[in-house]
CSV table of C-alpha atoms in Angstrom, one decimal:
chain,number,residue,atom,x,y,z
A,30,UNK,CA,6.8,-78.7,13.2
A,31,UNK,CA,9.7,-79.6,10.4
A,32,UNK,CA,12.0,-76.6,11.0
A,33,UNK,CA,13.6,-76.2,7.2
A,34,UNK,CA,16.9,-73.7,8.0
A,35,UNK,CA,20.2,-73.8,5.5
A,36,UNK,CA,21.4,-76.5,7.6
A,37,UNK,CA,17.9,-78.7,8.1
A,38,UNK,CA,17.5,-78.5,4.3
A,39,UNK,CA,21.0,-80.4,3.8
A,40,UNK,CA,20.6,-82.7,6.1
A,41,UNK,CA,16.6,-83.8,4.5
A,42,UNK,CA,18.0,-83.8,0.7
A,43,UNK,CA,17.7,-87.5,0.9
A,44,UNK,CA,13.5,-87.3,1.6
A,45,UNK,CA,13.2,-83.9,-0.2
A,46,UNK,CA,16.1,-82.9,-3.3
A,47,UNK,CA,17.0,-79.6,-3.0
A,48,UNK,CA,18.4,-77.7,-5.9
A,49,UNK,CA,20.3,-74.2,-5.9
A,50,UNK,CA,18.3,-71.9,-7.4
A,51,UNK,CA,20.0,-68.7,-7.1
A,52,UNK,CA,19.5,-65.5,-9.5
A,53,UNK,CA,21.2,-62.3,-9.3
A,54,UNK,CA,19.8,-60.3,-6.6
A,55,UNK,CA,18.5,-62.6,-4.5
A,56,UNK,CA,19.8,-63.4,-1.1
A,57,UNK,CA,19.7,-66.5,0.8
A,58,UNK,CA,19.8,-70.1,0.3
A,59,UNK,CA,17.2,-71.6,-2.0
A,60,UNK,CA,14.7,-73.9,-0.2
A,61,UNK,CA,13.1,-77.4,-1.6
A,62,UNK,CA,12.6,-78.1,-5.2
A,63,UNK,CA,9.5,-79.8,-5.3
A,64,UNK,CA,8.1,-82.7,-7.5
A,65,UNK,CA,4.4,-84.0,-8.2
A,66,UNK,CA,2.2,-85.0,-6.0
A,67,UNK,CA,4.1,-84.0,-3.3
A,68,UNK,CA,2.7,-83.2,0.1
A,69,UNK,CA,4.6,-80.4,2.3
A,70,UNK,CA,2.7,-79.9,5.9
A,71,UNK,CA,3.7,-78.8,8.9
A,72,UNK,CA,6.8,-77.0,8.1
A,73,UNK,CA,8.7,-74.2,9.1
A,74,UNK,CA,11.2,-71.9,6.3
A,75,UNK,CA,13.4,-69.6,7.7
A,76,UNK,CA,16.0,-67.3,6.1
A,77,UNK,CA,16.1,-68.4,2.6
A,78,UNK,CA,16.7,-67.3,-0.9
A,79,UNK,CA,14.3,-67.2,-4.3
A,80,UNK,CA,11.9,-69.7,-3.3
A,81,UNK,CA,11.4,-71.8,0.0
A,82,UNK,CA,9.2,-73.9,-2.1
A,83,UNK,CA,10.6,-74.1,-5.7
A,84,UNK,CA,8.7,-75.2,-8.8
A,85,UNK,CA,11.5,-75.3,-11.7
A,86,UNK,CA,9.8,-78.3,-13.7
A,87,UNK,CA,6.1,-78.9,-14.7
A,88,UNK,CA,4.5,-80.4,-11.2
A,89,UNK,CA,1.1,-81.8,-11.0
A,90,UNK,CA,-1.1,-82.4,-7.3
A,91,UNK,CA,1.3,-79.9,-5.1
A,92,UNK,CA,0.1,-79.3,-1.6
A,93,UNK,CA,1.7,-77.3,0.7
A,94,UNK,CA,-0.1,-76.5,4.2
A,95,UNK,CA,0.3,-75.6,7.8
A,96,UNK,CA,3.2,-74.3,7.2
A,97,UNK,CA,5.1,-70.8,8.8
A,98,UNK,CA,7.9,-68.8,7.1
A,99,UNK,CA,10.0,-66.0,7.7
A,100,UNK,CA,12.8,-63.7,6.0
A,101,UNK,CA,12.6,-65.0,2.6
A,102,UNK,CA,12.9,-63.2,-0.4
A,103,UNK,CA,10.2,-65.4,-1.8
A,104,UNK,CA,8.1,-67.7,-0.7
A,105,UNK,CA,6.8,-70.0,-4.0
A,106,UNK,CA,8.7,-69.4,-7.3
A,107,UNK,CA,7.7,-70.7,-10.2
A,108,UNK,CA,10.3,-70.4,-12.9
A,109,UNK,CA,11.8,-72.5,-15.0
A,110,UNK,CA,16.1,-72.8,-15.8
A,111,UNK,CA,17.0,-71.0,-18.5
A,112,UNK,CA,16.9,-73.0,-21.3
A,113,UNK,CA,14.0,-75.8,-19.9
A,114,UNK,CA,11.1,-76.4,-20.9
A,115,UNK,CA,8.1,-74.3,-19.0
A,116,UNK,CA,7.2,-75.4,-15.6
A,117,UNK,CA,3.7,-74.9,-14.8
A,118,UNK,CA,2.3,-75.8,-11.6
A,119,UNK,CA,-1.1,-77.8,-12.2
A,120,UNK,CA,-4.0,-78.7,-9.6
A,121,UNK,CA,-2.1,-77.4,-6.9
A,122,UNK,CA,-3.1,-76.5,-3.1
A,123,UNK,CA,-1.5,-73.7,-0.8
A,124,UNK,CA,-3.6,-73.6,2.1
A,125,UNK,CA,-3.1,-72.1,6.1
A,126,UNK,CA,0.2,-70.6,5.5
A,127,UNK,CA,1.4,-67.5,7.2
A,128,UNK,CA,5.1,-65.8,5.8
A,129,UNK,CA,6.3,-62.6,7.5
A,130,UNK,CA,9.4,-60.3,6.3
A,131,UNK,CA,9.1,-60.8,2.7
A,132,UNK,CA,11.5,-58.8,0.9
A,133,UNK,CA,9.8,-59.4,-2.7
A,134,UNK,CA,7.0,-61.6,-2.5
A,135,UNK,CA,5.2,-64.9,-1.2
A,136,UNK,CA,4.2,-66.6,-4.9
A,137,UNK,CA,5.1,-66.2,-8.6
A,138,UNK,CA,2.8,-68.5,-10.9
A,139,UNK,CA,3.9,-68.0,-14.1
A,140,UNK,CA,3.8,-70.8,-17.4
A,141,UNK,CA,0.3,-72.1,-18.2
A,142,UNK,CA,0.1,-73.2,-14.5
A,143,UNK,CA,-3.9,-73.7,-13.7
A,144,UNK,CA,-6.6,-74.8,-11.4
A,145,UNK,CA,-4.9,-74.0,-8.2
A,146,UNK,CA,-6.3,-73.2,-4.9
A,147,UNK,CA,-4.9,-70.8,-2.4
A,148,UNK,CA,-6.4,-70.4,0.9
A,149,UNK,CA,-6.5,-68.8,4.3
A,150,UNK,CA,-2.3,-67.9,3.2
A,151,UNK,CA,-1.4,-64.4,5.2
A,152,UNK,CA,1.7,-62.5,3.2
A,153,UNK,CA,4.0,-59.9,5.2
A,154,UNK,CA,6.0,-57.8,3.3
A,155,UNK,CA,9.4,-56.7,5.1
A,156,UNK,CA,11.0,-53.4,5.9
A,157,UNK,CA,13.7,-53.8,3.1
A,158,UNK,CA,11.0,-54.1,0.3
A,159,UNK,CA,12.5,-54.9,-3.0
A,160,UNK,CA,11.8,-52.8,-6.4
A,161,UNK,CA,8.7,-54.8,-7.7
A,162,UNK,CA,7.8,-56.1,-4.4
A,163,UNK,CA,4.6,-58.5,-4.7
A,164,UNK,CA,2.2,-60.4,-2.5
A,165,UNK,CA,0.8,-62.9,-5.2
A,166,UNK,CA,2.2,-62.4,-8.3
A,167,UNK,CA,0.3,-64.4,-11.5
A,168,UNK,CA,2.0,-64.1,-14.9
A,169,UNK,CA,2.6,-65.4,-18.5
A,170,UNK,CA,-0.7,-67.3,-19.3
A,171,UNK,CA,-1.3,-68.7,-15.7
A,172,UNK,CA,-5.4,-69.4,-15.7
A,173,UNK,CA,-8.1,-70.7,-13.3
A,174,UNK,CA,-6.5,-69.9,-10.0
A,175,UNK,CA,-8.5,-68.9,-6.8
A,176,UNK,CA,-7.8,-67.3,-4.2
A,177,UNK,CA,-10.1,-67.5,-0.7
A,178,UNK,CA,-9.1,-65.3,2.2
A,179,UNK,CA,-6.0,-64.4,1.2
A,180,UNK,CA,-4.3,-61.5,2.6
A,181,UNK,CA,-1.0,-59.2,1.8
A,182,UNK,CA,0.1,-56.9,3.9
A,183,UNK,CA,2.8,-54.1,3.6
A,184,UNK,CA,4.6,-54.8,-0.3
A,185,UNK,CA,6.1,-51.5,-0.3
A,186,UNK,CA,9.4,-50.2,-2.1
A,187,UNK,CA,12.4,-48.9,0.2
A,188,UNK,CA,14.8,-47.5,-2.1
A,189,UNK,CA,13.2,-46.8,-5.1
A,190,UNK,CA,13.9,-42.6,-5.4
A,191,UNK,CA,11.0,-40.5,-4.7
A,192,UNK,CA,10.7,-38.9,-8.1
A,193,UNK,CA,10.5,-42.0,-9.6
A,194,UNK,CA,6.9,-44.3,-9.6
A,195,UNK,CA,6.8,-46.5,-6.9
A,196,UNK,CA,5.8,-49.7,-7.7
A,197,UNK,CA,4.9,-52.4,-4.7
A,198,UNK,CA,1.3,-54.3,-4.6
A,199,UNK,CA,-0.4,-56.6,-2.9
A,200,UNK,CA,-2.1,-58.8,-5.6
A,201,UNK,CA,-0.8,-58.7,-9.4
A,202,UNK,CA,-2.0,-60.4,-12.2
A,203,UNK,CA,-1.2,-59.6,-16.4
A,204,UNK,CA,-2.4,-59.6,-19.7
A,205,UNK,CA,-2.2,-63.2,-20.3
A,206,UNK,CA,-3.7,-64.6,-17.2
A,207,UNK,CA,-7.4,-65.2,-17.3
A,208,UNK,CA,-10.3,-66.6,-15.1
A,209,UNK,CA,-8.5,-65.8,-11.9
A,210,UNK,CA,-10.9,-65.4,-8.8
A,211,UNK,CA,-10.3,-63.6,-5.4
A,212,UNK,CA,-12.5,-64.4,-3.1
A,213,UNK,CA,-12.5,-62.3,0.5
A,214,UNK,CA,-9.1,-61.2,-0.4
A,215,UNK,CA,-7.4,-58.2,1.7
A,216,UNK,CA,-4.4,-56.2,0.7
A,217,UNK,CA,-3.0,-53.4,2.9
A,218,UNK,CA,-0.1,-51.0,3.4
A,219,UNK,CA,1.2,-51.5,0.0
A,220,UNK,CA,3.1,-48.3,-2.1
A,221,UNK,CA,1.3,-49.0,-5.3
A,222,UNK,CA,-1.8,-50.8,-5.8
A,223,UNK,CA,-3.8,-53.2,-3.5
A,224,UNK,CA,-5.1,-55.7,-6.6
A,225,UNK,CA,-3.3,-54.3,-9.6
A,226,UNK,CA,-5.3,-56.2,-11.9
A,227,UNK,CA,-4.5,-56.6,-16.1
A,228,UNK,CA,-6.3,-60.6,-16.8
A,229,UNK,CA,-9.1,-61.1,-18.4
A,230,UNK,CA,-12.4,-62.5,-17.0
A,231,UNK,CA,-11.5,-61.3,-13.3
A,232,UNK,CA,-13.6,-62.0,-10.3
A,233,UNK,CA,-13.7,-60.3,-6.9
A,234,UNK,CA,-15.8,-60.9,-4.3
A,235,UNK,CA,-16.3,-59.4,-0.7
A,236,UNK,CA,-12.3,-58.0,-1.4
A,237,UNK,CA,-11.1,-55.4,0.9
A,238,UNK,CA,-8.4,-52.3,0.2
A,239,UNK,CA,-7.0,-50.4,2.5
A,240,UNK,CA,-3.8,-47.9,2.8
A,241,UNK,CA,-2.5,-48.4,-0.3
A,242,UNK,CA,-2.0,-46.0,-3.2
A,243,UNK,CA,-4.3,-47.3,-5.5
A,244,UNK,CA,-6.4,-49.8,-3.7
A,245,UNK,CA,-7.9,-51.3,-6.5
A,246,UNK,CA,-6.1,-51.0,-10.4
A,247,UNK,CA,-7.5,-52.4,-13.1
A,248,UNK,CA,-6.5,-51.9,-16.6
A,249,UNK,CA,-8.4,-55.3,-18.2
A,250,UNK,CA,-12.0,-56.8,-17.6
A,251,UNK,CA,-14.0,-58.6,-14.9
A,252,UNK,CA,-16.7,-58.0,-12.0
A,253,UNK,CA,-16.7,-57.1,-8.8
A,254,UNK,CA,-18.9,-57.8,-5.8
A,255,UNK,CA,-19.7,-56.1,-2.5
A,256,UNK,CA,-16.0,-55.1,-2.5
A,257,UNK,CA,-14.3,-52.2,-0.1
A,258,UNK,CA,-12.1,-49.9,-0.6
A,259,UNK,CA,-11.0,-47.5,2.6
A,260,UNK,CA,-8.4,-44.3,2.9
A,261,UNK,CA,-6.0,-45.1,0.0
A,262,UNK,CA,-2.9,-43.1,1.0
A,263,UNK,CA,0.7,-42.0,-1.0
A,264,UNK,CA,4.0,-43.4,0.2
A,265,UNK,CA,6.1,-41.7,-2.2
A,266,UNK,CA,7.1,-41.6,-6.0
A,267,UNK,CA,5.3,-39.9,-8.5
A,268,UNK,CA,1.5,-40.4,-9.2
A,269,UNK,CA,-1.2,-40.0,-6.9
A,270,UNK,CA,-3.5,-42.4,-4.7
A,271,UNK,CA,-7.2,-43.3,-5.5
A,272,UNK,CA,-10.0,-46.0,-4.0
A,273,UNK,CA,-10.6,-47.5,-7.9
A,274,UNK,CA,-7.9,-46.4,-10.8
A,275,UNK,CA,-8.3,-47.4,-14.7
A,276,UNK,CA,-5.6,-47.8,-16.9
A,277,UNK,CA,-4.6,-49.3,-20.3
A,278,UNK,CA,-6.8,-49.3,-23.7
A,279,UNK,CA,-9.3,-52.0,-22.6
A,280,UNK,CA,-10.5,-51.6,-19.3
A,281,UNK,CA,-14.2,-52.9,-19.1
A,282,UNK,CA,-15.4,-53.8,-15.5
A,283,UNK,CA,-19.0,-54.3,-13.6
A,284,UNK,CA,-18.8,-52.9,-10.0
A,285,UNK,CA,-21.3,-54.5,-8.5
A,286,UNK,CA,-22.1,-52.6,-4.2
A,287,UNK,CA,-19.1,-51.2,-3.9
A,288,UNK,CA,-18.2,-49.9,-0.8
A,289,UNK,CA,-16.2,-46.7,-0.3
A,290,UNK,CA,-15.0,-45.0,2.7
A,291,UNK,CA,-12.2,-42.2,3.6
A,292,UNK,CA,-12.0,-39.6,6.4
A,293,UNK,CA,-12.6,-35.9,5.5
A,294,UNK,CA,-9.2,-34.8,4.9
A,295,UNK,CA,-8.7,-38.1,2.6
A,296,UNK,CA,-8.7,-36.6,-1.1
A,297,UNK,CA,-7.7,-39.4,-3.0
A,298,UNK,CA,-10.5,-39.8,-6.0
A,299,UNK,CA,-13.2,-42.6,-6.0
A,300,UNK,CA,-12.4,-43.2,-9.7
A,301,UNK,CA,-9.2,-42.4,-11.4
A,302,UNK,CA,-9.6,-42.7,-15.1
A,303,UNK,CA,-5.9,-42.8,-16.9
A,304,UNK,CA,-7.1,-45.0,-20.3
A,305,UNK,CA,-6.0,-45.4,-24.1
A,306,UNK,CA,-9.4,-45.6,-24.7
A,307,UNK,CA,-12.6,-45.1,-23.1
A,308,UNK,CA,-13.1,-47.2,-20.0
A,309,UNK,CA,-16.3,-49.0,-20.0
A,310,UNK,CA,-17.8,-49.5,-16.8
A,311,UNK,CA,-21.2,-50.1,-14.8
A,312,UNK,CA,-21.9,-49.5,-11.4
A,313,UNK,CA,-24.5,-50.7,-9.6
A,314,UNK,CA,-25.9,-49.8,-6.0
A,315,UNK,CA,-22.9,-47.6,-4.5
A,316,UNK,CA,-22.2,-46.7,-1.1
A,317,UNK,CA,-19.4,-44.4,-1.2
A,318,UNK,CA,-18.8,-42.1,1.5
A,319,UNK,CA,-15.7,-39.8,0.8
A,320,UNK,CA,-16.5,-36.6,1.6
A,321,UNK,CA,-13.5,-34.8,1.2
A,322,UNK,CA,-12.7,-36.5,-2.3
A,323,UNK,CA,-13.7,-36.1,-6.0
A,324,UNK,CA,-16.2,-38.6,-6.5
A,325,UNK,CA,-14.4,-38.9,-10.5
A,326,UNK,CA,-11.0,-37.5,-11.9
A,327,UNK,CA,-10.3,-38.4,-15.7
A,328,UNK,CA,-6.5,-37.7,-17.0
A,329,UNK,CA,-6.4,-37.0,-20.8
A,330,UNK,CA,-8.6,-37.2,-23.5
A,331,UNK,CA,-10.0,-40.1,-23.0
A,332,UNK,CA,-14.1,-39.9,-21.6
A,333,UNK,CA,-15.0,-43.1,-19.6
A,334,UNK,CA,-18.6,-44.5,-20.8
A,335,UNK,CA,-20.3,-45.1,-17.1
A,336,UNK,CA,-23.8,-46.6,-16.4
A,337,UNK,CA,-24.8,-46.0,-13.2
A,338,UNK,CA,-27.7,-49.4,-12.1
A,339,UNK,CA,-29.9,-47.5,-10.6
A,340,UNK,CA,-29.3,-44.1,-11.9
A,341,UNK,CA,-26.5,-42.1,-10.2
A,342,UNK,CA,-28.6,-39.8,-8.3
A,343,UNK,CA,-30.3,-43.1,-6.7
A,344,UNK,CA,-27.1,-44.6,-5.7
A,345,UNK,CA,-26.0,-43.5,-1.8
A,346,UNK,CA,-23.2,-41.2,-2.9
A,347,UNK,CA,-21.4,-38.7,-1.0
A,348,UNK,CA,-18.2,-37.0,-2.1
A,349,UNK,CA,-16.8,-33.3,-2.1
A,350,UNK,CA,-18.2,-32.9,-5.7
């Protein structure tokens, strides 16, 4: 296995350019600027900067696989020098690659990169958690991107002051993005949301949440399938935890079996409403067994429009009220 430390990156610029890629805040070296239809396998990154794997210019067929990494700041970043053109990252492939101690993420897609696969990748956030931590972070118009067993573990703030809102999630993506599918995803342990969701046309299927404030946020459209949400729990900061949480003026979503559990003396709400407008949503064929929680909470003046497939008192429903 290719070890890639500060002093193994040097030494392969030859093979692999490497180009400083330092912004303020980051700590580290930077890791290898990549080009297209390059193939990284087999590697190892250790203690490095913004990017162990650094997309700076548009790249087309990237793969990187089998690959281990550890005490990064990030794993994948996708940003172009001030003053460049955009650099998306097109038909790309991450695929069987494990990262632990991340102190602000593992990727940032950003530009109008597309049709990108990520696969069996395991993220580990790191004790030092920076402000805005992230797993998997998609932004700008980044579009038809999938992710398949994917998981993202323990994105939480560490010095963000507790009456401030704690930000720190597992999966992100924003208004802009579009078409992006997770597909038996799992995000855990984070201090804000598990999939804090704002793209268009989202898909999640068989996606598990667990111990994170809000395991699942969504504050723009999609459908999701058979997915689980368990014991969503506070951290800190202001604002309170919940399984499913609605936000923004046009949140519009088909949950499709979704299953809920929490212990007894779990409280958090099944479904946090928090909109500039009425959420529209459909459930169909609930299992949600909370029973020391609200089974609905809805914050301002705004009224959700819910249609429960079957009716609600057909769905297997048990909350505290």
């Amino acid at each position: 296995m290719t070890q890639f430390t500060r002093r193994a990156i040097l030494a392969a610029a030859v093979a692999a350019p490497v180009t400083a890629f330092a912004q303020p805040g980051n700590t580290g070296p930077p890791g290898q600027r990549v080009r297209s239809g390059q193939r990284i396998r087999g590697a190892r990154f250790v203690d490095l900067g913004n990017g162990a794997v650094i997309v700076d210019k548009p790249v087309n067929g990237l793969i990187v696989e089998d690959v281990k990494a550890a005490r990064l700041y990030r794993f994948l970043e996708n940003t172009a020098a001030k003053g460049a053109p955009p650099a998306p990252l097109t038909r790309f492939v991450l695929r069987r690659i494990t990262a632990r101690d991340l102190q602000r993420g593992m990727t940032r897609i950003r530009h109008t990169s597309h049709d990108g696969l990520i696969e069996d990748v395991v993220a580990y956030g790191g004790s030092n958690g920076a402000n805005y931590c992230v797993g998997f972070a998609l932004d700008d118009e980044a579009h038809d991107i999938i992710y398949r067993r994917v998981q993202a573990h323990g994105f939480a703030e560490s010095a963000r002051p507790r009456d401030k809102y704690w930000n720190g999630d597992g999966f992100t993506d924003e208004r802009g993005n579009r078409a992006i599918r997770y597909l038996d995803c799992v995000a855990s342990g984070c201090s804000d949301g598990g999939f804090d969701l704002k793209s268009s046309d989202a898909m999640l299927i068989g996606c598990t949440a667990h111990d994170n404030k809000r395991n699942f946020r969504l504050w723009g459209n999609g459908r999701l399938e058979r997915c689980r949400s368990e014991n969503p729990r506070w951290r800190g900061g202001v604002g309170g935890p919940a399984h499913f949480s609605f936000h923004g003026p046009e949140a519009r979503y088909v949950i499709d079996r979704p299953v809920v559990r929490a212990d007894p003396a779990n409280k958090a709400p099944v479904f946090l409403f928090d909109t500039k407008a009425p959420a529209i949503i459909e459930i169909h064929n609930a299992d949600i067994d909370a029973p020391g929680a609200p089974l609905m909470v809805a914050g301002g003046k705004q009224i959700p429009r819910i249609k429960w497939v079957p009716e609600r008192s057909a769905q297997k429903i048990r909350t505290a009220k």
